[in-house]
mmCIF file with all atom_site columns, C-alpha atoms and ligand atoms in Angstrom:
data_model
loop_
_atom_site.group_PDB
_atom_site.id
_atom_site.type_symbol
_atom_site.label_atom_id
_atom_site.label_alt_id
_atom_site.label_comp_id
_atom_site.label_asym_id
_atom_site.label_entity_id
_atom_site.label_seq_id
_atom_site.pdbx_PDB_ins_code
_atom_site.Cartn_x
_atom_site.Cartn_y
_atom_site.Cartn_z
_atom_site.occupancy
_atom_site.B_iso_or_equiv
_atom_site.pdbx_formal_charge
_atom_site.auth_seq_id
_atom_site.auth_comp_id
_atom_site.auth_asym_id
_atom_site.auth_atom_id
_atom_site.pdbx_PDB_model_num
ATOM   1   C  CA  . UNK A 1 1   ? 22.279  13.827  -16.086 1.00 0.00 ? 1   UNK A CA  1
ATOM   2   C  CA  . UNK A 1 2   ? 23.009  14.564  -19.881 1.00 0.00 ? 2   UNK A CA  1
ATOM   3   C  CA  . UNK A 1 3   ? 21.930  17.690  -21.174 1.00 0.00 ? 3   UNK A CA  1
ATOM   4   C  CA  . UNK A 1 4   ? 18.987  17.576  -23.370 1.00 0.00 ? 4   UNK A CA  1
ATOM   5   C  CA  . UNK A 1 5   ? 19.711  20.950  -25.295 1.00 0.00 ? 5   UNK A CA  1
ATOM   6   C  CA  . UNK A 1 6   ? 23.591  20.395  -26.087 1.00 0.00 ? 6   UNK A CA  1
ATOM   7   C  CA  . UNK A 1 7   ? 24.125  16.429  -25.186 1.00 0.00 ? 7   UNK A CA  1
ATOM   8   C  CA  . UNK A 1 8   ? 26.794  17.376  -22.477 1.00 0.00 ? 8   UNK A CA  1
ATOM   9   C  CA  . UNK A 1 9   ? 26.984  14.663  -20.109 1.00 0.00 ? 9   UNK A CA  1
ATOM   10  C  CA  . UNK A 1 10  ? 27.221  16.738  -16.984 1.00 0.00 ? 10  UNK A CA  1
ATOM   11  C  CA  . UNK A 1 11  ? 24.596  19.009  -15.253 1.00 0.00 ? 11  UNK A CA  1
ATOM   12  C  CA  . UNK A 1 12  ? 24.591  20.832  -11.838 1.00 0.00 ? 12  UNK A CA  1
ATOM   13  C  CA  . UNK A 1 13  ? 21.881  21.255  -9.907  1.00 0.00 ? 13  UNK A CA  1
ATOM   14  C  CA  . UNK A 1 14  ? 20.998  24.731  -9.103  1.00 0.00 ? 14  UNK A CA  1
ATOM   15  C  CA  . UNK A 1 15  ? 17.708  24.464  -6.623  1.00 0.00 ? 15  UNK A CA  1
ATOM   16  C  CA  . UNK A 1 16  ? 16.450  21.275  -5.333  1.00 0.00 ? 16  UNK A CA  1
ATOM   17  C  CA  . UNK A 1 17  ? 12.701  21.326  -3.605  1.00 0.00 ? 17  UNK A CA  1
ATOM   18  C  CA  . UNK A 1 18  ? 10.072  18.980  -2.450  1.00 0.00 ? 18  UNK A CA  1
ATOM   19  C  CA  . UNK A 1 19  ? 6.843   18.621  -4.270  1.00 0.00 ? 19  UNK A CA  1
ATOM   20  C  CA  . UNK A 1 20  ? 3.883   16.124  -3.537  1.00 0.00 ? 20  UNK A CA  1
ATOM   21  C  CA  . UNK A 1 21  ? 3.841   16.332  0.405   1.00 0.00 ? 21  UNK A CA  1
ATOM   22  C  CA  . UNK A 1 22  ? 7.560   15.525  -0.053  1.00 0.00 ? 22  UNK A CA  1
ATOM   23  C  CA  . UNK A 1 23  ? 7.012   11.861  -1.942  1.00 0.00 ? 23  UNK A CA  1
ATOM   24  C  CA  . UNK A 1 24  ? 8.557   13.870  -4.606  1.00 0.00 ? 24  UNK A CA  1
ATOM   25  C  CA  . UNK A 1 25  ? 12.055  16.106  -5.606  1.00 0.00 ? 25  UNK A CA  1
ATOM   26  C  CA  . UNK A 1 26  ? 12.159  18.803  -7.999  1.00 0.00 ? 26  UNK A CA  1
ATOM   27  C  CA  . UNK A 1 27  ? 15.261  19.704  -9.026  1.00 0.00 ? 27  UNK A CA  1
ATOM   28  C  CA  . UNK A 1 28  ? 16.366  22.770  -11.539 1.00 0.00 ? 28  UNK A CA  1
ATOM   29  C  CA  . UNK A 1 29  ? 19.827  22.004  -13.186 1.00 0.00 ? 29  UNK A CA  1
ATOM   30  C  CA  . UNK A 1 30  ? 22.223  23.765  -15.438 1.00 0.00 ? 30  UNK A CA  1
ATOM   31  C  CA  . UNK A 1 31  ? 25.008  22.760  -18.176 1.00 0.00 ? 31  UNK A CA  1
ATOM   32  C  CA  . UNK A 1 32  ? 28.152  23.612  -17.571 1.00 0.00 ? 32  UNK A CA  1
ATOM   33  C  CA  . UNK A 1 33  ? 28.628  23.917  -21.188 1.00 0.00 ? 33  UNK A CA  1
ATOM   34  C  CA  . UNK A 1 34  ? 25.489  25.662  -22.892 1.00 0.00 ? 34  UNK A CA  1
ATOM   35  C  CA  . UNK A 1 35  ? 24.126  27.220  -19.462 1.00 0.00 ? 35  UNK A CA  1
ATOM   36  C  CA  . UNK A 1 36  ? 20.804  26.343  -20.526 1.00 0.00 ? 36  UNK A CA  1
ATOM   37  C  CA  . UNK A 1 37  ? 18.476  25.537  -17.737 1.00 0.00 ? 37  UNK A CA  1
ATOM   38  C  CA  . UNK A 1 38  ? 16.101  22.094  -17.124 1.00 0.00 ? 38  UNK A CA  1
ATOM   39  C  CA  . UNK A 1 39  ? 14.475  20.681  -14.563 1.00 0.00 ? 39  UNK A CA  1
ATOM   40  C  CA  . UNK A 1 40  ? 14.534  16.800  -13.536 1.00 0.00 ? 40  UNK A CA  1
ATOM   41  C  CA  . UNK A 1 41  ? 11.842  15.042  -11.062 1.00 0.00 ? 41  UNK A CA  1
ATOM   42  C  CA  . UNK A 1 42  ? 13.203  12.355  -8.468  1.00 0.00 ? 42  UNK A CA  1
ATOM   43  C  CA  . UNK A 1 43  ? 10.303  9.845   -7.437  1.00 0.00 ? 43  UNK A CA  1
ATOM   44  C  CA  . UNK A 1 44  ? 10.304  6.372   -5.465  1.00 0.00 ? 44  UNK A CA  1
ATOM   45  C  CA  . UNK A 1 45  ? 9.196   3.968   -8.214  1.00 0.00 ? 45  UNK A CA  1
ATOM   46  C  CA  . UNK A 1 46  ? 6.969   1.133   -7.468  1.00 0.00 ? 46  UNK A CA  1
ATOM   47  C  CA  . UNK A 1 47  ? 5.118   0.034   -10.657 1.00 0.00 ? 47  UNK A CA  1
ATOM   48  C  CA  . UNK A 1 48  ? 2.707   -2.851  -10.844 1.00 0.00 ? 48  UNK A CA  1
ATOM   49  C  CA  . UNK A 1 49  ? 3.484   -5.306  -13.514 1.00 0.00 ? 49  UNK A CA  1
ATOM   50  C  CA  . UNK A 1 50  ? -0.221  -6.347  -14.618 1.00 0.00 ? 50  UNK A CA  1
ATOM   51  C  CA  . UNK A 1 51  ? -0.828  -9.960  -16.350 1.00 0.00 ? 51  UNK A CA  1
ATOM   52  C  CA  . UNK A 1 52  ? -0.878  -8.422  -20.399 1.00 0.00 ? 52  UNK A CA  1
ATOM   53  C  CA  . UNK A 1 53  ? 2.746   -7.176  -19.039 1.00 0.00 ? 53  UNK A CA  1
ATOM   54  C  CA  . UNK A 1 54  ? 2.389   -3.949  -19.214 1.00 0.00 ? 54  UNK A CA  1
ATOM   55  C  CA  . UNK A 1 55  ? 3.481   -1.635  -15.921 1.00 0.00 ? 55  UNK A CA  1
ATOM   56  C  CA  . UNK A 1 56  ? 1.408   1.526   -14.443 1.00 0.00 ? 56  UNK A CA  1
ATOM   57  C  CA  . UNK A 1 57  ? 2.022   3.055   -11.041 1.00 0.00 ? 57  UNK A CA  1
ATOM   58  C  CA  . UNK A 1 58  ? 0.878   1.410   -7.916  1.00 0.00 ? 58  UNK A CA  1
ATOM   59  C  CA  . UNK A 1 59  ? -2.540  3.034   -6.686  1.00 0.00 ? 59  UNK A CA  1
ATOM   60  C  CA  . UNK A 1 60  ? -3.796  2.645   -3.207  1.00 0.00 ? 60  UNK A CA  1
ATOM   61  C  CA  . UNK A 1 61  ? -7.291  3.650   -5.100  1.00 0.00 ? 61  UNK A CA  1
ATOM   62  C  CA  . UNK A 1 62  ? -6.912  0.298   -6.871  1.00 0.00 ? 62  UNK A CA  1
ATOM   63  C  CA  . UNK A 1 63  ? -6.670  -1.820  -3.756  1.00 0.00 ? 63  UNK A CA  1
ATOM   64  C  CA  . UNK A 1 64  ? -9.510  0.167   -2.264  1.00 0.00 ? 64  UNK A CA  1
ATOM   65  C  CA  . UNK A 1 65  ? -11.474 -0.822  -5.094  1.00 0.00 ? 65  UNK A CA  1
ATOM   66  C  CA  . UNK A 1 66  ? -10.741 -4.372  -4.247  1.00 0.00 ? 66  UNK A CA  1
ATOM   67  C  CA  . UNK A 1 67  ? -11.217 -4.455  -0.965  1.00 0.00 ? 67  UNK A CA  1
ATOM   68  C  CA  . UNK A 1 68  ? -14.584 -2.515  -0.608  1.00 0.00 ? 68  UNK A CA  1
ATOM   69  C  CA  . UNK A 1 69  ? -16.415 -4.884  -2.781  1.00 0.00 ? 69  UNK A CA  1
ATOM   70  C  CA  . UNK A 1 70  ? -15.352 -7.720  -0.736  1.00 0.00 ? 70  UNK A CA  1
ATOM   71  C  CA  . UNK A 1 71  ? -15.762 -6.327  2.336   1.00 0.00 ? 71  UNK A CA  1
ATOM   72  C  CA  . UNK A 1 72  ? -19.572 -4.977  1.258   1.00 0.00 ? 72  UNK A CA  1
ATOM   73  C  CA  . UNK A 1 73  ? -21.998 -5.797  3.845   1.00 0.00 ? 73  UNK A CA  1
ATOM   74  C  CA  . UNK A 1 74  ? -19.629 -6.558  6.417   1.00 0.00 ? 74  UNK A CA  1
ATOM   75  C  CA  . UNK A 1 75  ? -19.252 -4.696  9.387   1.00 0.00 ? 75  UNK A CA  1
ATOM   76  C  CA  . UNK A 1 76  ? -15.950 -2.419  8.078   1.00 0.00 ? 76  UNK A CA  1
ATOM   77  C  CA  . UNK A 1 77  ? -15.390 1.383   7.940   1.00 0.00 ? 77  UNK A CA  1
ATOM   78  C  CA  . UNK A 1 78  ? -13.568 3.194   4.842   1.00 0.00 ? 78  UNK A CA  1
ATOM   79  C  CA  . UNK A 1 79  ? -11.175 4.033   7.768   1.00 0.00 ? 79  UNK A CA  1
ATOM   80  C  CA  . UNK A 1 80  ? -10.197 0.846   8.225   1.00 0.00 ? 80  UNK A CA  1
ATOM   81  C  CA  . UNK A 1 81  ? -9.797  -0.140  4.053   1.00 0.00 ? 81  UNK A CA  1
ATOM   82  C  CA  . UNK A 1 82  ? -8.053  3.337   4.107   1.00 0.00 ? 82  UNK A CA  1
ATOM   83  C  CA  . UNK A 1 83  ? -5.477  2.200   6.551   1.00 0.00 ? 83  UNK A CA  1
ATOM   84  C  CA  . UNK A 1 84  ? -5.430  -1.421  5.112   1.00 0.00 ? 84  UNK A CA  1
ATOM   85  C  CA  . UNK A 1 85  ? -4.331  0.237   1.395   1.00 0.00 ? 85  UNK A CA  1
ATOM   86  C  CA  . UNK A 1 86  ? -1.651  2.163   3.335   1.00 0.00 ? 86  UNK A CA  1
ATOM   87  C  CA  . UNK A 1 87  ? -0.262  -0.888  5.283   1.00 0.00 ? 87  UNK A CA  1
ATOM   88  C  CA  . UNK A 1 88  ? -0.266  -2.994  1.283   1.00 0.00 ? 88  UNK A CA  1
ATOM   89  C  CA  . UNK A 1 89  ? 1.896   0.063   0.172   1.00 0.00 ? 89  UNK A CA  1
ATOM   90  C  CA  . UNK A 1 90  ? 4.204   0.257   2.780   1.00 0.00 ? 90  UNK A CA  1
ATOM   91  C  CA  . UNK A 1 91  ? 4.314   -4.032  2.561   1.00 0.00 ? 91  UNK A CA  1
ATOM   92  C  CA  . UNK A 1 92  ? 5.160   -3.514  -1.357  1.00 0.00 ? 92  UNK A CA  1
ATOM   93  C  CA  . UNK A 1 93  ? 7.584   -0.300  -0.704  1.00 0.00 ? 93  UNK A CA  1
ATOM   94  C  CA  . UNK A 1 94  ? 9.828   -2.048  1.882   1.00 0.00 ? 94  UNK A CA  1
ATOM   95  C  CA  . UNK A 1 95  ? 10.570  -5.236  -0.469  1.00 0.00 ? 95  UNK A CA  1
ATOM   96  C  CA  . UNK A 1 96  ? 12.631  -2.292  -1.645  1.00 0.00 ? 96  UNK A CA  1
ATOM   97  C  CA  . UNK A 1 97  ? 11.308  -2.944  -5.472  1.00 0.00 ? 97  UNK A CA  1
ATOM   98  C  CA  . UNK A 1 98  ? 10.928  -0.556  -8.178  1.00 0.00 ? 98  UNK A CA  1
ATOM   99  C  CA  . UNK A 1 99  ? 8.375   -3.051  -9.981  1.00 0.00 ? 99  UNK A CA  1
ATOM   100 C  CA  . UNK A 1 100 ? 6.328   -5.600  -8.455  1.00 0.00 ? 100 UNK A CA  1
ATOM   101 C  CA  . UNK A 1 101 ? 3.869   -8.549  -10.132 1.00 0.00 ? 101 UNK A CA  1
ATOM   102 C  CA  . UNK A 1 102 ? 0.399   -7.604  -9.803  1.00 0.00 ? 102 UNK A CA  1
ATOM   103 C  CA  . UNK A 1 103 ? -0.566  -10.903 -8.350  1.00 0.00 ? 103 UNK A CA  1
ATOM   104 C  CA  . UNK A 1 104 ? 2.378   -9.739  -5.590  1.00 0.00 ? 104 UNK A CA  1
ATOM   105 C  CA  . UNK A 1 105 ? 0.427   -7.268  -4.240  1.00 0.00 ? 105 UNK A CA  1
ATOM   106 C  CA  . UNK A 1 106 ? -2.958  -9.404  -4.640  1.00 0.00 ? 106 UNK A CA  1
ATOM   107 C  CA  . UNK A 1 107 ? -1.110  -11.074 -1.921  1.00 0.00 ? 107 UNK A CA  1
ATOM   108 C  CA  . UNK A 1 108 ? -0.159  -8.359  0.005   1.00 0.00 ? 108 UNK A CA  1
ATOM   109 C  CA  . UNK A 1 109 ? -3.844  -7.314  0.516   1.00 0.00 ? 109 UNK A CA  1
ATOM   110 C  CA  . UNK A 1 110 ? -4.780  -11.138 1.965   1.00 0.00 ? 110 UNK A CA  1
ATOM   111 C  CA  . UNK A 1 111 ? -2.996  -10.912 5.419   1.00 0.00 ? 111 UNK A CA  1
ATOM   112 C  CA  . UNK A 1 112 ? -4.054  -7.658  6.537   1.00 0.00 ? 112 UNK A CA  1
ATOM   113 C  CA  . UNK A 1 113 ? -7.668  -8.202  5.268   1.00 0.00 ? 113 UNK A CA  1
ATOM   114 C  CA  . UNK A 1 114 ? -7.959  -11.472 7.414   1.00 0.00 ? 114 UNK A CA  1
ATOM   115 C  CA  . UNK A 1 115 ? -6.988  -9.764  10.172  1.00 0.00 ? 115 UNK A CA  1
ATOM   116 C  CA  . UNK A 1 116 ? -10.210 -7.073  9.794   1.00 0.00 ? 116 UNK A CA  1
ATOM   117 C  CA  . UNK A 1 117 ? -12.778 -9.313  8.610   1.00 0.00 ? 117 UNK A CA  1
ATOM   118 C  CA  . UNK A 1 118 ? -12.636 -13.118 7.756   1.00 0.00 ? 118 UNK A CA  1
ATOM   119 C  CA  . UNK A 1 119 ? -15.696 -13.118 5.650   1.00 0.00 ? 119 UNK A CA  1
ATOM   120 C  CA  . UNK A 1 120 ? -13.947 -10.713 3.554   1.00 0.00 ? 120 UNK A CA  1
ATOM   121 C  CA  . UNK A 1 121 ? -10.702 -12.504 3.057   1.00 0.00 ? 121 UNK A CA  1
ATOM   122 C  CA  . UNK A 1 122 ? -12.324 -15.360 2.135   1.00 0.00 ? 122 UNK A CA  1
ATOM   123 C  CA  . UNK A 1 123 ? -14.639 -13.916 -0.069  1.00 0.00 ? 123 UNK A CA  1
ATOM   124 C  CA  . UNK A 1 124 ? -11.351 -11.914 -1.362  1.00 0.00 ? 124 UNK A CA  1
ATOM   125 C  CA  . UNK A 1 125 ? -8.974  -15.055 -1.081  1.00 0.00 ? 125 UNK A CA  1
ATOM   126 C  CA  . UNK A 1 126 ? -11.307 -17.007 -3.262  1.00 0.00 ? 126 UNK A CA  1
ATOM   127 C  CA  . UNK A 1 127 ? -10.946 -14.958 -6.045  1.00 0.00 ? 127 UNK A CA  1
ATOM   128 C  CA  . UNK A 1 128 ? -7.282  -14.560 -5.871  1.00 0.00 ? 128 UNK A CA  1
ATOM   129 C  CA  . UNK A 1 129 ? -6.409  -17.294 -5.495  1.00 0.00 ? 129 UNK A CA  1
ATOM   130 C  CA  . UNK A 1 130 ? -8.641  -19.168 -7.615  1.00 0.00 ? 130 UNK A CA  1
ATOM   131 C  CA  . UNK A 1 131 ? -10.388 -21.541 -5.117  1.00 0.00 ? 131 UNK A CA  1
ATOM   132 C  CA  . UNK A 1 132 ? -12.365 -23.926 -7.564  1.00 0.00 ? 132 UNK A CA  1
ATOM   133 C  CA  . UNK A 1 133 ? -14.399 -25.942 -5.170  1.00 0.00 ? 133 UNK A CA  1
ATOM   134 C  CA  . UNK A 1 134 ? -15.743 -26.439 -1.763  1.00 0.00 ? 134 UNK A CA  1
ATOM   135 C  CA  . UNK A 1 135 ? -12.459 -28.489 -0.795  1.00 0.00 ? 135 UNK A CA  1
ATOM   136 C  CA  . UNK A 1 136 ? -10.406 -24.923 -1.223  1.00 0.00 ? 136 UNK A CA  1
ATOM   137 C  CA  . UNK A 1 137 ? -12.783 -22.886 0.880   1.00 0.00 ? 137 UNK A CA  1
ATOM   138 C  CA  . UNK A 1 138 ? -13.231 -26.045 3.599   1.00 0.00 ? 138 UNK A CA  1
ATOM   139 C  CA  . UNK A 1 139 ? -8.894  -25.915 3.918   1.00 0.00 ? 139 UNK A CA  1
ATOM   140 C  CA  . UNK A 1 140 ? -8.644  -22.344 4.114   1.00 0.00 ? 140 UNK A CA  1
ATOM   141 C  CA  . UNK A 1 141 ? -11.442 -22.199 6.652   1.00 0.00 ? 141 UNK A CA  1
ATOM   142 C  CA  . UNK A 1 142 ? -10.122 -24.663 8.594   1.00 0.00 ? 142 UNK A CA  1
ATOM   143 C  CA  . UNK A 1 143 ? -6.524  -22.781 8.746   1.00 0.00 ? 143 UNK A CA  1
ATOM   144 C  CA  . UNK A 1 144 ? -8.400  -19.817 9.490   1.00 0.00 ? 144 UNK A CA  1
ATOM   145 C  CA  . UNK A 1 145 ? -9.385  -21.930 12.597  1.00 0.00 ? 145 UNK A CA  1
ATOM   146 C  CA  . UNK A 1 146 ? -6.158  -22.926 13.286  1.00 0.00 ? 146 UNK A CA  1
ATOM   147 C  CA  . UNK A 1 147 ? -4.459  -19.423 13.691  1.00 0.00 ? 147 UNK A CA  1
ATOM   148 C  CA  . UNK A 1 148 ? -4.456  -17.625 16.690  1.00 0.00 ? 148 UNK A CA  1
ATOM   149 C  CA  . UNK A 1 149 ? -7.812  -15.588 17.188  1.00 0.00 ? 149 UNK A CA  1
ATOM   150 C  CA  . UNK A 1 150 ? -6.905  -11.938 15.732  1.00 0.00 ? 150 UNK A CA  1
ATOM   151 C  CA  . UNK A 1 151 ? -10.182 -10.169 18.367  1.00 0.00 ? 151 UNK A CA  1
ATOM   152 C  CA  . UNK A 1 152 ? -8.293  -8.046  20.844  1.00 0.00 ? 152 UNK A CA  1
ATOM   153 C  CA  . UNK A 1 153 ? -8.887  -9.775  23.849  1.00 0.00 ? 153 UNK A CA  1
ATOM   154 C  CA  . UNK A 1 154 ? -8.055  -6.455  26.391  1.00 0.00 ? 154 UNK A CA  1
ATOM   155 C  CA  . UNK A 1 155 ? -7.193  -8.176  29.959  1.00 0.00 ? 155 UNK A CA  1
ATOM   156 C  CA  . UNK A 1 156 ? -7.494  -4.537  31.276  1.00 0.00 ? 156 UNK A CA  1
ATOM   157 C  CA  . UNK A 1 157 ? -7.316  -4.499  35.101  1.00 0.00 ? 157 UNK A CA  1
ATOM   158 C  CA  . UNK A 1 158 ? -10.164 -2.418  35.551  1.00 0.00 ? 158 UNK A CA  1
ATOM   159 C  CA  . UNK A 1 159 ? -9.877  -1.657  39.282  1.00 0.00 ? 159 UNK A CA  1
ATOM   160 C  CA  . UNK A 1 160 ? -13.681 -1.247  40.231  1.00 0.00 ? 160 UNK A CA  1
ATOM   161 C  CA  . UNK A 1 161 ? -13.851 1.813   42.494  1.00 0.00 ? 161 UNK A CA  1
ATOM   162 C  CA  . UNK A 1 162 ? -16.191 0.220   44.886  1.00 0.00 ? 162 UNK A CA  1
ATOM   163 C  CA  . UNK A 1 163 ? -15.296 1.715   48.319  1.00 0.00 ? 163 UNK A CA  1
ATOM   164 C  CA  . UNK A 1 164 ? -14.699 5.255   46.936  1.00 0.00 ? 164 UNK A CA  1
ATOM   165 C  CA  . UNK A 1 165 ? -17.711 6.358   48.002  1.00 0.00 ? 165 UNK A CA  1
ATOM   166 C  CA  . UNK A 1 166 ? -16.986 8.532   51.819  1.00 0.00 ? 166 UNK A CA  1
ATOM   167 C  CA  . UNK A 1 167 ? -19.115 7.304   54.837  1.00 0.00 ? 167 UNK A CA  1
ATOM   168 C  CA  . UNK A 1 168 ? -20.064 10.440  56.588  1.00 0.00 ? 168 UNK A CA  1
HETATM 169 ZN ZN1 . ZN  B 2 .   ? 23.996  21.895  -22.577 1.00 0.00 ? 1   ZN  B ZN1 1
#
């Protein structure tokens, strides 16, 4: 890391802590040459490219936004979109990008949102993806239909207690 007083090329670091809940390092460094003292900030990038091509920083808020409106009226708790924003982040952080397309994570929001309420996908999926006419919501019902039925079927083995009851 150059130093910004004297333009040295080298800096050590002197201290070196977490900030942010530890999504973040701060570190303080010194030149070798002038001895003055700066401090750098290490953070794991993942920017959303938007459409004008401009970037900003990914924000869970900003899926949230998305996915409340299309999930209004249907029978889903801000737990569950709070969760579903986490799951799109860690989706978008593992491709292991520093910058992603904003349609990208557009995309990244479809699977998990089918899988908490269909109305909402589709009502999400037809604005993402730009469904012009009945034909667009008929074939994406009708794979809906096809995949495996997400409800948690629990095949607990509930062992009925019927002769606990002691006969005196
Ligand atoms: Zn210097």
């Amino acid at each position: 890391m150059i130093c910004p007083f004297c333009r040295h090329d080298d800096s050590r670091v002197v201290d070196s802590r977490p900030v942010e809940d530890g999504t973040q390092i701060r570190r303080r460094r010194e030149c070798p040459k002038c001895n003055q003292r700066f401090s750098t900030q290490e953070v794991a990038l993942l920017n959303i490219i938007k459409r004008s091509g401009a970037t900003e920083p990914f924000s869970r808020e900003k899926v949230l936004v998305g996915v409340r409106k299309a999930c209004q009226g249907r029978p889903v708790n801000e737990d569950d979109l709070v969760l579903l924003a986490q799951r799109v982040e860690e989706t978008l952080r593992s491709t292991g990008q520093a910058e992603i397309e904003a349609q990208e994570v557009g995309m990244a929001i479809l699977s998990p949102l089918r899988e908490l309420d269909e109305v909402a996908y589709l009502r999400y999926a037809s604005v993402y993806r730009n469904f012009a006419s009945l034909e667009d919501f008929e074939g994406e019902i009708a794979l809906l239909r096809a995949l495996p039925s997400s409800t948690k079927e629990t095949n607990s083995t509930t062992n009925s207690p019927a002769d606990n009851r002691l006969s005196i």
